[in-house]
PDB file of C-alpha atoms in Angstrom:
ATOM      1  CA  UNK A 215     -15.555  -2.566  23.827  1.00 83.00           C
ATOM      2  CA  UNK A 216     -12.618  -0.760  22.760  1.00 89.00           C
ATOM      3  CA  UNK A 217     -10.794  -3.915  22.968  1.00 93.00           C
ATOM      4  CA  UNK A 218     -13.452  -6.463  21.221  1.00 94.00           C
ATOM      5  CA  UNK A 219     -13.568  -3.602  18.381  1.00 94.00           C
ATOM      6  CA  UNK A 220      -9.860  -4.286  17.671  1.00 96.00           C
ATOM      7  CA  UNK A 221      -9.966  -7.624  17.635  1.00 95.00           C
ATOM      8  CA  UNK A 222     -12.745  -7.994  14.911  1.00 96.00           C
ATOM      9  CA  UNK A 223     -11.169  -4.479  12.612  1.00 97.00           C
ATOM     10  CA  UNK A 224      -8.095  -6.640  13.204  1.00 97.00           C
ATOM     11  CA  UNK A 225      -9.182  -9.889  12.195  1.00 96.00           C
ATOM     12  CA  UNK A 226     -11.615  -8.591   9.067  1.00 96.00           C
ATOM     13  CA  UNK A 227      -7.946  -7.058   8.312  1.00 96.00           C
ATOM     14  CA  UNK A 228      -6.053  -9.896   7.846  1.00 96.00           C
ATOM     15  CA  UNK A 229      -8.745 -11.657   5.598  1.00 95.00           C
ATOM     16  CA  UNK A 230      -8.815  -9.302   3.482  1.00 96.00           C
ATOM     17  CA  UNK A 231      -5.181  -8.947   3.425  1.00 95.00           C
ATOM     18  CA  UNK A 232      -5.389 -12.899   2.278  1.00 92.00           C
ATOM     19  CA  UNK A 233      -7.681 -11.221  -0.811  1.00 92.00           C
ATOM     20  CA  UNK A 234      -4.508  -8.482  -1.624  1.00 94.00           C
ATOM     21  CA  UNK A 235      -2.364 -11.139  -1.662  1.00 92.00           C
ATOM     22  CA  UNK A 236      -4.476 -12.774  -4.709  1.00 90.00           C
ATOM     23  CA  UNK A 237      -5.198  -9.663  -6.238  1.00 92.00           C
ATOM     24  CA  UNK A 238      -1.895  -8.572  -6.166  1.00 92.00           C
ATOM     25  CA  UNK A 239      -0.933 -11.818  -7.286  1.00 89.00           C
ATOM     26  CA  UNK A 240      -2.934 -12.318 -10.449  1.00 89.00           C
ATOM     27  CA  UNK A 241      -4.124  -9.038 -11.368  1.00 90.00           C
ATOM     28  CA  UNK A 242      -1.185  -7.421 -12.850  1.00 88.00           C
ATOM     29  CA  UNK A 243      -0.503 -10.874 -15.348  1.00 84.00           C
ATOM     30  CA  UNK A 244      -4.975 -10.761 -16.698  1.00 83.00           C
ATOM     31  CA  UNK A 245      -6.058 -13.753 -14.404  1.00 81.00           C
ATOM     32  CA  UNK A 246      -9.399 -14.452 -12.647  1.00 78.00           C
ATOM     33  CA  UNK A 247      -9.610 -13.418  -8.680  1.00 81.00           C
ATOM     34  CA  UNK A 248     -11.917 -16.277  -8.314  1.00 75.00           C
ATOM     35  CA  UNK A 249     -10.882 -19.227 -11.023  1.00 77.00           C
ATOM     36  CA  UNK A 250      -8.827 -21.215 -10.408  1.00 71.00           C
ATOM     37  CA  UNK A 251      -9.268 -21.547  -6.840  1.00 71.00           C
ATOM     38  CA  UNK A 252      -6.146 -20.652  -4.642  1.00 74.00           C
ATOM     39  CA  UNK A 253      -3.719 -23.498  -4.926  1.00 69.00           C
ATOM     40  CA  UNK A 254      -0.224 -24.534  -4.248  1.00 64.00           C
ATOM     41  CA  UNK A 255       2.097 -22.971  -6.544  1.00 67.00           C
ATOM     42  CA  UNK A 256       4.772 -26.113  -7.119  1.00 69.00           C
ATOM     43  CA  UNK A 257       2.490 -29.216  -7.121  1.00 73.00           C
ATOM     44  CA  UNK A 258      -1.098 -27.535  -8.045  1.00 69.00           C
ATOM     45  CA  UNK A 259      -2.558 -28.829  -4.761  1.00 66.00           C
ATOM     46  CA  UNK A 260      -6.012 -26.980  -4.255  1.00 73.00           C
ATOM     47  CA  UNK A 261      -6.463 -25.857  -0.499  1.00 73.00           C
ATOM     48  CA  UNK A 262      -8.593 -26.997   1.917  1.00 68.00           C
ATOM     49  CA  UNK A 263     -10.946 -25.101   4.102  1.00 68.00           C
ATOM     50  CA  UNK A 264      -8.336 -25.592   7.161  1.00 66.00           C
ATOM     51  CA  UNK A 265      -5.203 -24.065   4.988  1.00 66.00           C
ATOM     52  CA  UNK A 266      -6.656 -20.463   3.778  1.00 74.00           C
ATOM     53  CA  UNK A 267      -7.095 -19.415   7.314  1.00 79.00           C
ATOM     54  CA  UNK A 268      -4.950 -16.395   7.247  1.00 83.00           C
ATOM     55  CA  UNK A 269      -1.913 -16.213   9.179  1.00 87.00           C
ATOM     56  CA  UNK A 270      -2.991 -19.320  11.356  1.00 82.00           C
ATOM     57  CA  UNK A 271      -2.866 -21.954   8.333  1.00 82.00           C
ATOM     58  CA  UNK A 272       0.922 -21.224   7.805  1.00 81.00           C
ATOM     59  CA  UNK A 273       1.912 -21.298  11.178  1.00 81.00           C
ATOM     60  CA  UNK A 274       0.376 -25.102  11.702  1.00 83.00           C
ATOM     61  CA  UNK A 275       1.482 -26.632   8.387  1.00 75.00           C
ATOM     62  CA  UNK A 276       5.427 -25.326   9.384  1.00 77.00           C
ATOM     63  CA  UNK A 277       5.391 -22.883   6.421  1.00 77.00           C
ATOM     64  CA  UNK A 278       4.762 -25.946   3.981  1.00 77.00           C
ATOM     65  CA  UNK A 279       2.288 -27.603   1.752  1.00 72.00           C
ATOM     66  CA  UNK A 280      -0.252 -29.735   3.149  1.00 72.00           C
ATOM     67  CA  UNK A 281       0.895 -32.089  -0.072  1.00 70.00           C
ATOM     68  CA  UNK A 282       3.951 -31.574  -1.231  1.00 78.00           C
ATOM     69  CA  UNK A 283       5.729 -30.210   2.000  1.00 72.00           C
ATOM     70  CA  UNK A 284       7.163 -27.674  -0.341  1.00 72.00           C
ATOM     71  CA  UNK A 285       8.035 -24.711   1.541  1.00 82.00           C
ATOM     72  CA  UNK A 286       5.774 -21.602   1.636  1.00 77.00           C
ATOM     73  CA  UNK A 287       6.881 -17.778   1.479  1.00 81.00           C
ATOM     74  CA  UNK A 288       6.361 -15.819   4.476  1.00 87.00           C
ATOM     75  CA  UNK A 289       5.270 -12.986   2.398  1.00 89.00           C
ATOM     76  CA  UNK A 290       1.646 -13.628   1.626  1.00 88.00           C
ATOM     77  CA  UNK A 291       1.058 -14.186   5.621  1.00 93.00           C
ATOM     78  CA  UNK A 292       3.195 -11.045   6.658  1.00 94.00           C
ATOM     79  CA  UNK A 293       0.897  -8.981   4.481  1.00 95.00           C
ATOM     80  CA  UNK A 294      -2.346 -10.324   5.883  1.00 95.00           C
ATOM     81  CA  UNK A 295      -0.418  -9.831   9.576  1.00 96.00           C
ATOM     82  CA  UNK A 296       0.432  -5.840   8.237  1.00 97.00           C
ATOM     83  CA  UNK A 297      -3.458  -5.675   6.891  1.00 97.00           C
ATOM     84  CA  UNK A 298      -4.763  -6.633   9.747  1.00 97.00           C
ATOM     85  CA  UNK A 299      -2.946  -3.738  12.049  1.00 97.00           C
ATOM     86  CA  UNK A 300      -3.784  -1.293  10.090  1.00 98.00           C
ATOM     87  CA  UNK A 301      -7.056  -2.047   9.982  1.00 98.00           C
ATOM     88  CA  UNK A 302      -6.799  -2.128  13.511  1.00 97.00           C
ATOM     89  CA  UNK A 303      -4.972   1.111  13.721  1.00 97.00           C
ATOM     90  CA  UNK A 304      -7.589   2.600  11.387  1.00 97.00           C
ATOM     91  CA  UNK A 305     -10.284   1.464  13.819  1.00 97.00           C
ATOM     92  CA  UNK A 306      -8.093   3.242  16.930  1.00 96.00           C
ATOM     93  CA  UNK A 307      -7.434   6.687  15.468  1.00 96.00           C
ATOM     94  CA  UNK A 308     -10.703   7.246  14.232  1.00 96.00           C
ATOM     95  CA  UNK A 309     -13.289   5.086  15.612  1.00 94.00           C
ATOM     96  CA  UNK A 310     -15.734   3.912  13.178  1.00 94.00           C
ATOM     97  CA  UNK A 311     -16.143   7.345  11.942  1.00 95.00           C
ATOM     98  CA  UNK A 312     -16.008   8.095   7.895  1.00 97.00           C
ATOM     99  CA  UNK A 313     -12.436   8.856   8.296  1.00 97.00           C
ATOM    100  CA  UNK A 314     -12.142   5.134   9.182  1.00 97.00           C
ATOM    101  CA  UNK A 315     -13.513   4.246   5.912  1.00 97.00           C
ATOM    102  CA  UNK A 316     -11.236   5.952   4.202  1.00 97.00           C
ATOM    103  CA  UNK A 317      -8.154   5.078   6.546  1.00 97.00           C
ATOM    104  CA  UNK A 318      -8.948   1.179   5.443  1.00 97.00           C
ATOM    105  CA  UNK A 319      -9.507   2.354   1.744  1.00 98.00           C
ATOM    106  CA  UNK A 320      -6.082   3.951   1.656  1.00 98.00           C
ATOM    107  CA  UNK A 321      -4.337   1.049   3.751  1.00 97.00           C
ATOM    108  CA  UNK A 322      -6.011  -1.673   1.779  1.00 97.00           C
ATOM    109  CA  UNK A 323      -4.980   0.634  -1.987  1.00 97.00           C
ATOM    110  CA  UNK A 324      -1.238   0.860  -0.515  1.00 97.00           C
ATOM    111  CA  UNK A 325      -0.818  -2.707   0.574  1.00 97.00           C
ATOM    112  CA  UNK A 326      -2.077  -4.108  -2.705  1.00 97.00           C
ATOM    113  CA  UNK A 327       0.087  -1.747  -4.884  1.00 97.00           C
ATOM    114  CA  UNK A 328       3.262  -2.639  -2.078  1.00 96.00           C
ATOM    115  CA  UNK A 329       2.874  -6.511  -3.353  1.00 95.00           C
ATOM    116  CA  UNK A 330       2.096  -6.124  -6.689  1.00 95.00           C
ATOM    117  CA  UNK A 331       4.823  -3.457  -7.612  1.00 94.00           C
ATOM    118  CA  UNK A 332       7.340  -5.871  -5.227  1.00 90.00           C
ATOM    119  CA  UNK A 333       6.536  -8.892  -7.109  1.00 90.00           C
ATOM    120  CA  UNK A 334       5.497  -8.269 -10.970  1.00 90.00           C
ATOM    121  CA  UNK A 335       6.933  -3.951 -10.934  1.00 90.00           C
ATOM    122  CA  UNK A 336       3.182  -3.595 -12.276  1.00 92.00           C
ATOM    123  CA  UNK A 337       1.303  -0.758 -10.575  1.00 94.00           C
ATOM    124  CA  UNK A 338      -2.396  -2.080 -11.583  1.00 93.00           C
ATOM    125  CA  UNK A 339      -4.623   0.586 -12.908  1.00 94.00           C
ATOM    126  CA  UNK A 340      -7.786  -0.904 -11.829  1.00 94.00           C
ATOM    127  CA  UNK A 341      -6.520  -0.450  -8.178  1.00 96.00           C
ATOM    128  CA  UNK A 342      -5.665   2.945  -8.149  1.00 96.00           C
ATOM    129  CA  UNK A 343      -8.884   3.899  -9.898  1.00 96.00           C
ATOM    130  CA  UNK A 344     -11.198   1.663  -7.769  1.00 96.00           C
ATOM    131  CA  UNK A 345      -8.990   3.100  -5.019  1.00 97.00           C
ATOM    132  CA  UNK A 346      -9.926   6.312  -5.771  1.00 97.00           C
ATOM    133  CA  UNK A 347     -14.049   6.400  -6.667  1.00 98.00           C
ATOM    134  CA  UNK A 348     -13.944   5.005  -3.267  1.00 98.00           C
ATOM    135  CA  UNK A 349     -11.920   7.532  -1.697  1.00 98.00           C
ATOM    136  CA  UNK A 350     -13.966  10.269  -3.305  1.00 98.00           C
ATOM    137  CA  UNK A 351     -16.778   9.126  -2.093  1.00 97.00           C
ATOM    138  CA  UNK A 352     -15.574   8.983   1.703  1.00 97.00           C
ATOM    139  CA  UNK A 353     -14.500  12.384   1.082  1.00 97.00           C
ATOM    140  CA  UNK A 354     -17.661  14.072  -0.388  1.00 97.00           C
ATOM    141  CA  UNK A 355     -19.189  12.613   2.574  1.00 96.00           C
ATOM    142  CA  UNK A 356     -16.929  14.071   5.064  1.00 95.00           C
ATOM    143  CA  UNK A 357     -16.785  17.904   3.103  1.00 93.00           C
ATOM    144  CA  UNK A 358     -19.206  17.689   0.214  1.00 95.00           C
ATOM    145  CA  UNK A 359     -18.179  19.444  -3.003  1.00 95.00           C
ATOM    146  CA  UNK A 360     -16.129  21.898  -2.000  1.00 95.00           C
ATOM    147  CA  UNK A 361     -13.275  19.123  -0.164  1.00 96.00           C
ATOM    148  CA  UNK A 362     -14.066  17.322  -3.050  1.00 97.00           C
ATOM    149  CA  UNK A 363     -13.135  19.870  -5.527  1.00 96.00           C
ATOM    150  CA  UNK A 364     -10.028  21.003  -3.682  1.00 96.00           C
ATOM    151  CA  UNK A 365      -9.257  17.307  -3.012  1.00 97.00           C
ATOM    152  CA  UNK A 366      -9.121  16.642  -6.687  1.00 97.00           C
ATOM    153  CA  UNK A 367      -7.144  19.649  -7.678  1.00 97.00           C
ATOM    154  CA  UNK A 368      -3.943  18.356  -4.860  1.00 96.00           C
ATOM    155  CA  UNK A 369      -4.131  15.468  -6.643  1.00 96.00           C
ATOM    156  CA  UNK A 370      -3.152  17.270  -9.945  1.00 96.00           C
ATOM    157  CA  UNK A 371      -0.618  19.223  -8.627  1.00 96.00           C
ATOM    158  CA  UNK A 372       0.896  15.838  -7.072  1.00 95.00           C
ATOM    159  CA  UNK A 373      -0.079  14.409 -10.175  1.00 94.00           C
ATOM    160  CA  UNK A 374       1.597  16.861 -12.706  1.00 93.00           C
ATOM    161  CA  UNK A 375       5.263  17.281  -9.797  1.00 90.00           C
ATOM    162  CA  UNK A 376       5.988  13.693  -9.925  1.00 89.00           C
ATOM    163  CA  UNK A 377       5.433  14.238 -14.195  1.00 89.00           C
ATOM    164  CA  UNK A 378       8.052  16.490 -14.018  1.00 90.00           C
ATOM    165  CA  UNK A 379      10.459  15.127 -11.616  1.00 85.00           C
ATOM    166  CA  UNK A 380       9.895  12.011 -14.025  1.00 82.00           C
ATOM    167  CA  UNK A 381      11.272  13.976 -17.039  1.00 87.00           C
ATOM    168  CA  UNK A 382      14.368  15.121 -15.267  1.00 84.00           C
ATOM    169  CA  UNK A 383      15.017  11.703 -13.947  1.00 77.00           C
ATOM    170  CA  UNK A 384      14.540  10.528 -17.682  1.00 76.00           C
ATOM    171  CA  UNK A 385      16.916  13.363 -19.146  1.00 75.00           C
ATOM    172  CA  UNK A 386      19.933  12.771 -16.061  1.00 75.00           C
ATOM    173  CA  UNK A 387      19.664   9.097 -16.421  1.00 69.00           C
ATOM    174  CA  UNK A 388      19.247   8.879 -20.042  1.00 71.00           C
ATOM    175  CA  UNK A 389      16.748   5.755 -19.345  1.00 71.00           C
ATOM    176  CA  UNK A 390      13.394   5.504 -17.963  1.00 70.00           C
ATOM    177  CA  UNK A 391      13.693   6.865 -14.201  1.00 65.00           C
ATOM    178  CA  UNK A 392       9.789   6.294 -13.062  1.00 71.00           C
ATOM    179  CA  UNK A 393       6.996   3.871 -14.281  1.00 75.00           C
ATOM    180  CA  UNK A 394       3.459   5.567 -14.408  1.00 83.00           C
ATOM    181  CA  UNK A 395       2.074   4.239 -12.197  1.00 88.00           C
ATOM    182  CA  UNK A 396       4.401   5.824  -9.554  1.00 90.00           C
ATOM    183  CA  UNK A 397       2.801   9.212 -11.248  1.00 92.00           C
ATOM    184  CA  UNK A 398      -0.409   8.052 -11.040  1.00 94.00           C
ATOM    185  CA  UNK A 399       0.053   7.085  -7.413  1.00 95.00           C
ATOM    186  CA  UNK A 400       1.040  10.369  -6.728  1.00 95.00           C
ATOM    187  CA  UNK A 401      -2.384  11.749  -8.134  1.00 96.00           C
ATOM    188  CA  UNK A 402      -3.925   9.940  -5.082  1.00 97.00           C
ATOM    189  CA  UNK A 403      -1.879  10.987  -2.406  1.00 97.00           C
ATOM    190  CA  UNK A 404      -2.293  14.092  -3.595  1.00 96.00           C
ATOM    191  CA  UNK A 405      -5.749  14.068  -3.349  1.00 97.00           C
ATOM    192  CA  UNK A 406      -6.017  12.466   0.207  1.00 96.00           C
ATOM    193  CA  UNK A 407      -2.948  14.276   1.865  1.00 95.00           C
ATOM    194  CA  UNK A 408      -2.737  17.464  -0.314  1.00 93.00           C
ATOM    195  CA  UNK A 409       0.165  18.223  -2.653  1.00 93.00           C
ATOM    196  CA  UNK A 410       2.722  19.565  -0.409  1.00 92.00           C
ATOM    197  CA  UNK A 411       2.687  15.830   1.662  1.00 94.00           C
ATOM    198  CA  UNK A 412       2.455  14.086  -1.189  1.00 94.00           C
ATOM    199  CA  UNK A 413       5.499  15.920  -2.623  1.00 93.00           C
ATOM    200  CA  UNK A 414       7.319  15.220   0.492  1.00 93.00           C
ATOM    201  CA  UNK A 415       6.438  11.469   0.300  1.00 93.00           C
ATOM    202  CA  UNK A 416       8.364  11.023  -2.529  1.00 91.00           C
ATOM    203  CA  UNK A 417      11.531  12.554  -0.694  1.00 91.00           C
ATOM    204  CA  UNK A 418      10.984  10.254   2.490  1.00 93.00           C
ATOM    205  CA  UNK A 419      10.031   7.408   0.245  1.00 93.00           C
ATOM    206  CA  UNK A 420      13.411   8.352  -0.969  1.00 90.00           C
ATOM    207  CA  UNK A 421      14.804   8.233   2.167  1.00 92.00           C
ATOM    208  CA  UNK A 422      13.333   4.491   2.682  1.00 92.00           C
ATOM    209  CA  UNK A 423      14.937   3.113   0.014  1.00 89.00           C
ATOM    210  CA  UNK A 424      17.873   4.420  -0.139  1.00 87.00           C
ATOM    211  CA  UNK A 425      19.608   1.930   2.119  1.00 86.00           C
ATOM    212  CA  UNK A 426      16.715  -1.054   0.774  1.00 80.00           C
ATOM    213  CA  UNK A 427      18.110  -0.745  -2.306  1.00 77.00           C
ATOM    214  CA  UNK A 428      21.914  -0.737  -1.362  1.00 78.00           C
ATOM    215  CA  UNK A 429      21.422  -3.919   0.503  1.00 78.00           C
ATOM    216  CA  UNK A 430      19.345  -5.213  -2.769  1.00 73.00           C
ATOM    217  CA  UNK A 431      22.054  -4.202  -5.251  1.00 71.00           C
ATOM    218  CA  UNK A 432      24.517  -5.668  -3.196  1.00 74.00           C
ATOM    219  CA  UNK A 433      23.063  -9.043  -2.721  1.00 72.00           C
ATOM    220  CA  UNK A 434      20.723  -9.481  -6.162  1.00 67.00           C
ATOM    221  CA  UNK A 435      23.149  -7.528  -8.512  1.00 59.00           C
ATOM    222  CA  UNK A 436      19.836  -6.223  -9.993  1.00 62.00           C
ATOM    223  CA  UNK A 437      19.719  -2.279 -10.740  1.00 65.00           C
ATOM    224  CA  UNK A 438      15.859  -2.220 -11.469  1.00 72.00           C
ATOM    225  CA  UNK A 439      14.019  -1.494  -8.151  1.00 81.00           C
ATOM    226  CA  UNK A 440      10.386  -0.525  -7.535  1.00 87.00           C
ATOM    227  CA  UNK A 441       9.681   2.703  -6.064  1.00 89.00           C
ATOM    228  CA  UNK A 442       5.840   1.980  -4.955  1.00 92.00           C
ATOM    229  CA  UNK A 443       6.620  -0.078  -2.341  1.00 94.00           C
ATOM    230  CA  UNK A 444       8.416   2.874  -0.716  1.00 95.00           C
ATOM    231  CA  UNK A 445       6.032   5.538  -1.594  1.00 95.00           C
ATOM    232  CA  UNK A 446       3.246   3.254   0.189  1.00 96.00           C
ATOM    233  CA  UNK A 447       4.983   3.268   3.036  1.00 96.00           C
ATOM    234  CA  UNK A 448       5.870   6.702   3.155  1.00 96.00           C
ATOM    235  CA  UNK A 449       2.270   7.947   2.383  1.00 96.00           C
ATOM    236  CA  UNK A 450       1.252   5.387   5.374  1.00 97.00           C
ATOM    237  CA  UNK A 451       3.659   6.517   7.588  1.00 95.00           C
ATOM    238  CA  UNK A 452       2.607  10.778   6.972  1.00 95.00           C
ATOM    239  CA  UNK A 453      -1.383   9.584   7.037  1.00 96.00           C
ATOM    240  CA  UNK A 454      -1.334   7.838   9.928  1.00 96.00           C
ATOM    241  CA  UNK A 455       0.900  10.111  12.181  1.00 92.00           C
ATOM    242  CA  UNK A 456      -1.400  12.404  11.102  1.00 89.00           C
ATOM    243  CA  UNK A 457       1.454  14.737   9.439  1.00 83.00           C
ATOM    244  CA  UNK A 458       0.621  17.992   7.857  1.00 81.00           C
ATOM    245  CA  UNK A 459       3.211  20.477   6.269  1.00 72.00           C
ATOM    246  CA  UNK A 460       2.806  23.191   9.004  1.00 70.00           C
ATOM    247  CA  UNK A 461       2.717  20.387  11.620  1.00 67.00           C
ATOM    248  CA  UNK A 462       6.157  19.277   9.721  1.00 67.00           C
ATOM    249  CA  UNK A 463       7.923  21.958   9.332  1.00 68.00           C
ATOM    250  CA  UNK A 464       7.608  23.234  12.944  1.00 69.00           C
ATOM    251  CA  UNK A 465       8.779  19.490  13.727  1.00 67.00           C
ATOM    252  CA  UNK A 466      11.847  20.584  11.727  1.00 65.00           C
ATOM    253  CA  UNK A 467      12.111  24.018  13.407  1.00 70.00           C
ATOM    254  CA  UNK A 468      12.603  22.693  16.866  1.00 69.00           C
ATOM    255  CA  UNK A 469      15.126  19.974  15.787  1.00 65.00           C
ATOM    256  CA  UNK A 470      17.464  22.708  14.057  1.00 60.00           C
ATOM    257  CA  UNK A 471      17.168  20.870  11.246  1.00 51.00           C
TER     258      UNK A 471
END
């Protein structure tokens, strides 16, 4: 069953990663999720039943338009493939359990803001807050008020850190350093990891990019890079391996580090 369990988390994954991709998409520039209907970007060409099956439809039209043969990005059906898995994950670390409903809340919130900060450097605010009335729901369920309370008050800490390193960044670069909805991002890992992991996402996020962004600079000549996209997959990476500071820090102990 274990097996069969997978399969459908993973496939209800990468349909609604096919969703992300369109709310990601349209969200950030005031468009409709639902009109017009998904289409082909270079010759208007609406799609067929047979070419909005995730993943599948773009591997038997060749990465191309049904009509146009105009060649499609790989990036909309990489995201429903990533989706998918960690739905899948989700359901294999924690069963369907309440902490699977959040898991899937948090993947589905960090794959949405990956695309949309990637693509438009727009961190949606309707995301983050749907994001988290969700979350706090899944978490007064597991811990009632009292998780709830502390939950909330991690977030602010996260919340009001990443405010400040903002500021310096602001003041050393003489520019803008962070958009807000990096900040605001923080306030929910905050609130689901606690503020000392959240804090630390930032400097692994960090870590992430560092090299990312070389290889950009290099290559687009661009200086303007979105952090979200690596502070997604940081805050994936600590949630999912299950990281906590103490857990961390002994990690860091034994490595004579």
């Amino acid at each position: 069953m274990t097996l069969y369990f997978t399969i459908v988390t993973f496939i209800f994954g990468i349909v609604f990663g096919s969703f992300f991709n369109v709310v990601a998409y349209r969200l950030p520039k005031g468009e409709s999720l639902v009109k017009p209907a998904s289409h082909c970007t270079k010759c208007n060409h609406q799609l067929g039943a047979s070419e909005l099956v995730p993943i599948f439809s773009y591997l038997f039209l060749g990465g191309k338009c049904k009509n146009c043969k105009a060649k499609i990005s790989p990036f909309y059906t990489i995201f429903e493939l990533i989706t998918g898995l960690l739905f899948a994950l989700s359901y294999l670390l924690f069963d369907f359990s309440i902490e699977f409903y959040i898991a899937i809340i948090f993947s589905s919130m960090c794959v949405i803001v990956f695309i949309s900060d990637y693509q438009t450097m727009i961190i949606p605010d309707e995301v983050l807050i749907t994001a988290l009335v969700l979350l706090m729901i899944g978490v007064y369920i597991k811990g009632g008020f009292p998780l709830l309370g502390e939950s909330l008050l991690n977030g602010l800490i996260a919340f009001g850190s990443m405010f400040l390193i903002k500021i310096l960044g602001d003041f050393l670069f003489k520019k803008e350093s962070m958009g807000g909805g990096d900040i605001k991002l923080l306030f929910i890992f905050g609130f689901l990891l606690g503020f000392k992991m959240a804090i630390i996402s930032i400097f692994i996020a960090a870590f992430i990019a560092l090299p990312v962004s070389l290889i950009i600079l290099f290559t687009k000549k661009s200086n303007v890079i979105p952090f979200g996209p690596f502070l997604c997959m940081s805050a994936l990476i600590i949630y999912f391996l299950q990281l906590d500071f103490d857990k961390l820090l002994d990690i860091l102990i034994k490595s004579n580090i």
